[in-house]
CSV table of C-alpha atoms in Angstrom, one decimal:
chain,number,residue,atom,x,y,z
A,1,MET,CA,-10.5,11.6,12.2
A,2,LYS,CA,-8.6,10.9,15.4
A,3,ILE,CA,-8.4,7.2,14.8
A,4,TRP,CA,-6.4,7.9,11.6
A,5,ASP,CA,-4.0,10.1,13.6
A,6,ALA,CA,-3.8,7.1,16.0
A,7,LEU,CA,-2.9,4.8,13.2
A,8,LEU,CA,-0.1,7.2,12.0
A,9,SER,CA,1.3,7.1,15.5
A,10,ILE,CA,1.1,3.3,15.7
A,11,LYS,CA,3.1,3.1,12.5
A,12,GLU,CA,5.7,5.5,13.8
A,13,GLN,CA,6.1,3.3,16.9
A,14,PHE,CA,6.4,0.1,14.9
A,15,THR,CA,9.3,1.7,13.0
A,16,ASN,CA,11.5,1.3,16.1
A,17,ALA,CA,9.8,-1.6,17.9
A,18,ALA,CA,12.1,-4.4,19.0
A,19,GLN,CA,9.2,-6.8,19.4
A,20,PHE,CA,5.5,-7.0,18.6
A,21,PRO,CA,3.3,-5.8,21.4
A,22,ALA,CA,0.7,-7.9,23.1
A,23,THR,CA,-1.5,-4.8,23.7
A,24,ILE,CA,-1.7,-1.3,22.2
A,25,SER,CA,-3.5,1.3,24.3
A,26,ILE,CA,-5.0,4.4,22.5
A,27,TYR,CA,-6.2,7.7,24.0
A,28,LEU,CA,-8.6,9.6,21.7
A,29,ARG,CA,-10.7,12.0,23.8
A,30,GLN,CA,-8.2,14.9,23.8
A,31,ASP,CA,-4.7,14.7,22.3
A,32,VAL,CA,-4.2,11.4,20.5
A,33,GLU,CA,-1.6,9.2,22.3
A,34,VAL,CA,-0.6,5.5,21.7
A,35,SER,CA,1.3,3.2,24.0
A,36,PHE,CA,2.6,-0.3,23.2
A,37,GLU,CA,1.5,-1.6,26.6
A,38,TYR,CA,-1.7,-2.0,28.6
A,39,ASN,CA,-2.7,1.2,30.3
A,40,GLU,CA,-5.9,1.3,32.4
A,41,GLY,CA,-8.0,4.2,31.4
A,42,ALA,CA,-7.3,4.2,27.7
A,43,ASP,CA,-10.1,4.8,25.3
A,44,LEU,CA,-9.3,1.8,23.1
A,45,TYR,CA,-7.3,-1.3,23.4
A,46,LEU,CA,-6.0,-3.6,20.7
A,47,GLU,CA,-5.0,-7.1,21.9
A,48,PHE,CA,-3.0,-9.6,19.8
A,49,ASP,CA,-2.0,-13.2,19.8
A,50,VAL,CA,1.6,-12.3,19.3
A,51,GLU,CA,2.8,-15.9,18.4
A,52,LYS,CA,0.3,-16.3,15.6
A,53,ILE,CA,0.9,-12.8,14.2
A,54,THR,CA,4.7,-13.0,14.2
A,55,GLN,CA,4.6,-16.4,12.5
A,56,ASN,CA,2.6,-15.0,9.5
A,57,HIS,CA,3.2,-12.6,6.6
A,58,PRO,CA,1.6,-9.3,7.8
A,59,PHE,CA,-1.2,-9.6,5.1
A,60,ALA,CA,-1.8,-13.4,5.8
A,61,GLY,CA,-4.3,-14.2,8.5
A,62,GLY,CA,-2.5,-13.3,11.7
A,63,PHE,CA,-4.6,-10.1,12.3
A,64,GLN,CA,-7.8,-12.3,12.3
A,65,GLN,CA,-6.7,-12.7,16.0
A,66,LEU,CA,-6.9,-8.9,16.7
A,67,ARG,CA,-9.3,-8.1,19.5
A,68,ILE,CA,-10.6,-4.6,19.8
A,69,ARG,CA,-11.9,-3.4,23.3
A,70,ASP,CA,-13.6,-0.1,22.6
A,71,GLU,CA,-14.3,1.9,25.8
A,72,MET,CA,-15.1,5.0,23.8
A,73,GLY,CA,-17.6,3.8,21.3
A,74,LEU,CA,-16.1,4.1,17.8
A,75,SER,CA,-18.4,5.0,14.9
A,76,PRO,CA,-18.9,2.5,12.0
A,77,GLU,CA,-16.5,4.7,9.9
A,78,GLU,CA,-13.9,4.8,12.6
A,79,GLN,CA,-14.2,1.0,13.1
A,80,HIS,CA,-13.8,0.5,9.3
A,81,CYS,CA,-10.8,2.8,9.2
A,82,LEU,CA,-9.1,0.8,12.2
A,83,THR,CA,-9.7,-2.7,10.9
A,84,LEU,CA,-8.8,-1.9,7.3
A,85,TYR,CA,-5.6,0.1,7.8
A,86,PHE,CA,-4.0,-1.4,11.0
A,87,PRO,CA,-2.1,-4.3,9.2
A,88,TYR,CA,-0.3,-1.6,7.1
A,89,THR,CA,1.0,0.2,10.2
A,90,THR,CA,3.0,-3.0,11.0
A,91,LEU,CA,5.0,-3.1,7.7
A,92,PRO,CA,8.0,-1.2,9.2
A,93,PHE,CA,8.3,-3.9,11.9
A,94,PHE,CA,7.9,-6.9,9.6
A,95,GLY,CA,10.1,-5.3,6.8
A,96,SER,CA,12.9,-4.6,9.2
A,97,LYS,CA,12.8,-8.1,10.8
A,98,GLN,CA,12.6,-9.8,7.4
A,99,GLY,CA,14.8,-7.5,5.4
A,100,LYS,CA,11.9,-7.1,2.9
A,101,CYS,CA,10.2,-4.3,1.1
A,102,PHE,CA,6.5,-5.2,0.8
A,103,SER,CA,4.7,-4.3,-2.5
A,104,ILE,CA,1.1,-3.3,-2.9
A,105,SER,CA,-0.5,-2.2,-6.2
A,106,HIS,CA,-3.5,-0.1,-6.6
A,107,PHE,CA,-5.8,0.6,-9.5
A,108,ALA,CA,-9.1,2.2,-10.0
A,109,GLN,CA,-10.8,0.4,-13.0
A,110,THR,CA,-14.0,0.4,-14.9
A,111,LEU,CA,-16.3,-2.7,-15.0
A,112,ASP,CA,-14.6,-3.7,-18.3
A,113,GLY,CA,-11.2,-3.7,-16.8
A,114,ARG,CA,-10.0,-0.3,-18.1
A,115,ILE,CA,-7.8,2.1,-16.1
A,116,ALA,CA,-7.8,4.8,-18.9
A,117,SER,CA,-9.6,5.7,-22.1
A,118,CYS,CA,-8.2,5.3,-25.6
A,119,THR,CA,-6.7,8.7,-25.2
A,120,GLY,CA,-5.1,8.0,-21.9
A,121,ASP,CA,-7.6,10.0,-19.8
A,122,SER,CA,-8.1,8.4,-16.3
A,123,LYS,CA,-9.5,11.3,-14.3
A,124,TRP,CA,-11.5,10.3,-12.4
A,125,ILE,CA,-12.4,6.7,-12.7
A,126,GLY,CA,-12.7,6.1,-8.9
A,127,ASN,CA,-14.8,8.0,-6.4
A,128,GLU,CA,-13.7,10.4,-3.7
A,129,GLU,CA,-13.5,7.6,-1.1
A,130,ASN,CA,-11.1,5.7,-3.3
A,131,LEU,CA,-8.9,8.8,-3.7
A,132,ILE,CA,-8.9,9.3,0.1
A,133,HIS,CA,-8.0,5.5,0.4
A,134,ALA,CA,-5.1,6.0,-2.0
A,135,HIS,CA,-3.7,8.9,0.0
A,136,ARG,CA,-4.0,7.0,3.2
A,137,MET,CA,-2.0,4.1,1.8
A,138,ARG,CA,0.5,6.6,0.5
A,139,ALA,CA,0.9,7.9,4.1
A,140,LEU,CA,1.2,4.4,5.5
A,141,CYS,CA,3.8,3.1,3.0
A,142,ASP,CA,7.4,4.2,3.0
A,143,GLY,CA,7.5,4.6,-0.8
A,144,ILE,CA,5.3,5.2,-3.8
A,145,LEU,CA,6.4,3.6,-7.0
A,146,VAL,CA,5.3,4.3,-10.6
A,147,GLY,CA,6.7,3.5,-14.1
A,148,ALA,CA,8.6,6.1,-16.0
A,149,ASN,CA,5.9,6.2,-18.7
A,150,THR,CA,3.4,7.2,-16.0
A,151,VAL,CA,5.5,10.1,-15.0
A,152,VAL,CA,5.8,11.3,-18.6
A,153,THR,CA,2.1,10.7,-19.4
A,154,ASP,CA,0.3,11.9,-16.2
A,155,ASN,CA,3.0,14.0,-14.4
A,156,PRO,CA,1.6,12.9,-11.1
A,157,ARG,CA,2.4,14.6,-7.7
A,158,LEU,CA,2.6,11.3,-5.8
A,159,ASN,CA,2.2,13.1,-2.4
A,160,VAL,CA,-0.2,13.0,0.5
A,161,ARG,CA,-2.8,15.8,0.2
A,162,LYS,CA,-6.2,14.4,1.2
A,163,VAL,CA,-5.2,13.1,4.8
A,164,ASN,CA,-2.7,13.8,7.5
A,165,GLY,CA,0.6,12.0,7.0
A,166,ALA,CA,4.1,12.3,5.6
A,167,ASP,CA,4.8,12.0,1.8
A,168,PRO,CA,6.4,8.7,0.9
A,169,ILE,CA,9.6,8.6,-1.0
A,170,LYS,CA,9.1,8.6,-4.7
A,171,VAL,CA,10.4,5.6,-6.7
A,172,ILE,CA,10.4,5.6,-10.6
A,173,ILE,CA,11.1,2.4,-12.5
A,174,GLY,CA,12.1,2.2,-16.2
A,175,ASP,CA,14.0,3.9,-19.0
A,176,ALA,CA,13.0,7.4,-20.0
A,177,PRO,CA,14.5,10.8,-20.9
A,178,GLU,CA,16.3,12.7,-18.2
A,179,PHE,CA,13.8,14.0,-15.7
A,180,SER,CA,14.0,17.6,-14.4
A,181,GLU,CA,12.4,19.0,-11.2
A,182,GLU,CA,11.1,21.9,-13.2
A,183,GLN,CA,9.1,19.6,-15.6
A,184,TYR,CA,7.9,16.8,-13.4
A,185,HIS,CA,6.2,17.1,-10.0
A,186,ALA,CA,7.5,13.7,-8.8
A,187,ILE,CA,11.1,14.5,-9.3
A,188,GLY,CA,13.1,15.9,-6.3
A,189,PRO,CA,16.3,15.4,-4.3
A,190,GLU,CA,15.1,12.2,-2.7
A,191,THR,CA,13.4,10.5,-5.7
A,192,LEU,CA,14.9,7.2,-6.6
A,193,ILE,CA,15.1,6.3,-10.2
A,194,TYR,CA,15.9,2.8,-11.3
A,195,LYS,CA,17.1,2.3,-14.9
A,196,ASN,CA,18.0,-1.3,-15.3
A,197,GLN,CA,20.1,-2.0,-12.1
A,198,ALA,CA,21.3,1.4,-11.3
A,199,VAL,CA,19.9,3.9,-8.7
A,200,LEU,CA,19.8,7.5,-10.0
A,201,ASN,CA,21.9,8.5,-13.0
A,202,GLY,CA,22.0,4.9,-14.1
A,203,SER,CA,22.8,3.9,-17.6
A,204,SER,CA,19.9,3.2,-19.9
A,205,SER,CA,19.4,-0.3,-20.9
A,206,SER,CA,16.8,-2.5,-22.8
A,207,GLU,CA,17.2,-5.3,-20.4
A,208,GLU,CA,14.3,-6.1,-18.1
A,209,ILE,CA,14.7,-4.6,-14.6
A,210,ASN,CA,15.1,-7.2,-11.9
A,211,LEU,CA,12.4,-6.1,-9.5
A,212,GLN,CA,13.5,-8.4,-6.7
A,213,ASP,CA,16.8,-6.6,-6.8
A,214,VAL,CA,15.0,-3.2,-6.6
A,215,LEU,CA,12.9,-4.3,-3.6
A,216,ILE,CA,16.0,-5.6,-1.8
A,217,GLU,CA,17.8,-2.3,-2.5
A,218,LEU,CA,14.8,-0.3,-1.2
A,219,SER,CA,14.7,-2.4,2.1
A,220,LYS,CA,18.5,-1.7,2.6
A,221,THR,CA,17.6,2.0,2.6
A,222,GLY,CA,14.9,1.6,5.1
A,223,ILE,CA,11.9,1.5,2.7
A,224,TYR,CA,10.0,-1.4,3.8
A,225,SER,CA,6.8,-0.9,1.8
A,226,VAL,CA,5.9,0.6,-1.6
A,227,TYR,CA,2.6,1.5,-2.9
A,228,ILE,CA,2.5,0.9,-6.7
A,229,GLU,CA,0.2,3.2,-8.6
A,230,GLY,CA,0.9,2.2,-12.2
A,231,GLY,CA,1.0,1.9,-14.9
A,232,SER,CA,-0.3,-1.3,-16.3
A,233,PHE,CA,3.0,-2.5,-17.5
A,234,THR,CA,4.8,-1.8,-14.2
A,235,THR,CA,2.3,-3.6,-12.1
A,236,SER,CA,2.1,-6.5,-14.5
A,237,SER,CA,5.9,-6.8,-14.3
A,238,PHE,CA,5.8,-7.1,-10.5
A,239,ILE,CA,3.2,-10.0,-10.9
A,240,GLN,CA,5.2,-11.8,-13.7
A,241,GLN,CA,8.4,-11.6,-11.7
A,242,ARG,CA,6.4,-12.8,-8.6
A,243,GLN,CA,7.3,-9.7,-6.6
A,244,LEU,CA,3.9,-8.3,-5.8
A,245,ASP,CA,2.4,-9.0,-2.3
A,246,GLN,CA,-1.1,-7.5,-2.6
A,247,VAL,CA,-3.5,-6.2,-5.2
A,248,GLN,CA,-6.1,-3.5,-4.4
A,249,LEU,CA,-8.5,-3.1,-7.3
A,250,HIS,CA,-11.2,-0.4,-7.1
A,251,PHE,CA,-14.3,-1.2,-9.3
A,252,ALA,CA,-16.1,1.9,-10.6
A,253,PRO,CA,-19.6,1.5,-12.3
A,254,LYS,CA,-18.4,2.7,-15.7
A,255,VAL,CA,-17.8,1.0,-19.0
A,256,LEU,CA,-15.4,2.5,-21.6
A,257,GLY,CA,-15.5,-0.2,-24.2
A,258,ALA,CA,-11.8,0.2,-25.1
A,259,GLY,CA,-8.8,1.7,-23.5
A,260,VAL,CA,-5.8,0.8,-21.3
A,261,SER,CA,-6.2,-2.5,-19.5
A,262,SER,CA,-5.4,-3.0,-15.8
A,263,PHE,CA,-2.9,-5.8,-16.5
A,264,SER,CA,-0.9,-6.3,-19.6
A,265,PHE,CA,0.9,-9.6,-20.0
A,266,ASP,CA,0.5,-12.8,-22.0
A,267,GLY,CA,-2.7,-14.6,-21.0
A,268,VAL,CA,-2.9,-18.2,-19.9
A,269,ASN,CA,-4.4,-20.9,-22.1
A,270,GLN,CA,-6.3,-22.7,-19.2
A,271,VAL,CA,-8.4,-21.2,-16.5
A,272,GLU,CA,-6.7,-23.4,-14.0
A,273,ASP,CA,-3.5,-21.5,-14.8
A,274,ALA,CA,-4.9,-18.2,-13.8
A,275,ILE,CA,-3.4,-16.1,-11.1
A,276,THR,CA,-5.1,-16.7,-7.8
A,277,PHE,CA,-5.0,-15.2,-4.4
A,278,SER,CA,-4.2,-16.8,-1.0
A,279,GLU,CA,-6.7,-14.5,0.7
A,280,SER,CA,-9.1,-12.0,-0.6
A,281,LYS,CA,-12.0,-9.7,0.3
A,282,PHE,CA,-14.2,-7.0,-1.0
A,283,VAL,CA,-14.1,-3.8,0.9
A,284,PRO,CA,-16.9,-1.0,0.6
A,285,MET,CA,-15.5,2.3,-0.7
A,286,GLY,CA,-18.5,4.7,-0.4
A,287,ASP,CA,-21.1,3.7,-3.0
A,288,GLU,CA,-18.4,1.6,-4.8
A,289,ILE,CA,-16.2,-1.4,-3.9
A,290,MET,CA,-12.6,-2.5,-3.8
A,291,PHE,CA,-11.1,-6.0,-4.2
A,292,VAL,CA,-8.0,-6.7,-1.9
A,293,GLY,CA,-6.2,-9.9,-2.7
A,294,ASN,CA,-2.9,-11.3,-1.3
A,295,LEU,CA,-0.5,-13.1,-3.5
A,296,THR,CA,1.9,-15.8,-2.3
A,297,TYR,CA,4.2,-17.8,-4.6
A,298,GLU,CA,5.3,-21.4,-4.3
A,299,SER,CA,9.1,-21.6,-4.1
């Protein structure tokens, strides 16, 4: 899909952008080209209210001001792809300006809130569209983050296979036995492993990892966004420490009855104390649906 290749190009240009553009011109008919200025004859123009966008968190409302002038005639699928993924292309720009690494979690869960069966089996809860979505998000984010237990249990590859795009930097959180490249797909020369506060070869500790420190460290290395793909404890820790920016929760029409829950932390006593979202929406994923919710925290 050419619009996807255009989104990858937009992300690349945002990586080095000094300021947010008022217009982005996109050429799609032959080779995909993107320009952060108005060019007559382009197939597609994106126009922005720059002041409103740059005053907002990239997930929080500013892109409601996005105007699309479509000279080519995008298909509904292309239009969906553009509007859903464009905000994530801007994360390198906002991250570098704010010195922040944005965190986005993703689960595919059953209707009864399970991400795996009692035996740990989780393949495949979501549909093919959800898998493609996850790989698109991997390509748009600088890093992909999982807990050490997920590496041991699932041995995931954590790369981009379903779509065009570069593999994200792999980030592993938590104490675990020494990982070897021969044994685990996710381990390689660039893999970052956080045990307590140390990066790589850190000493094991039972102390809780300070996730704010982890995100600050990642931003200093030029990783301005991480896609968190589990497990339940890792994602819940990000929420409890108030370090999660967005939740993406795919609902599959299945019921397991028991198994691994999406979130694992002490519940609240009153409904009014539940975690809520500053903005949320439901997004079609083939014949299933995904919830997307933004989290903001009072200081």
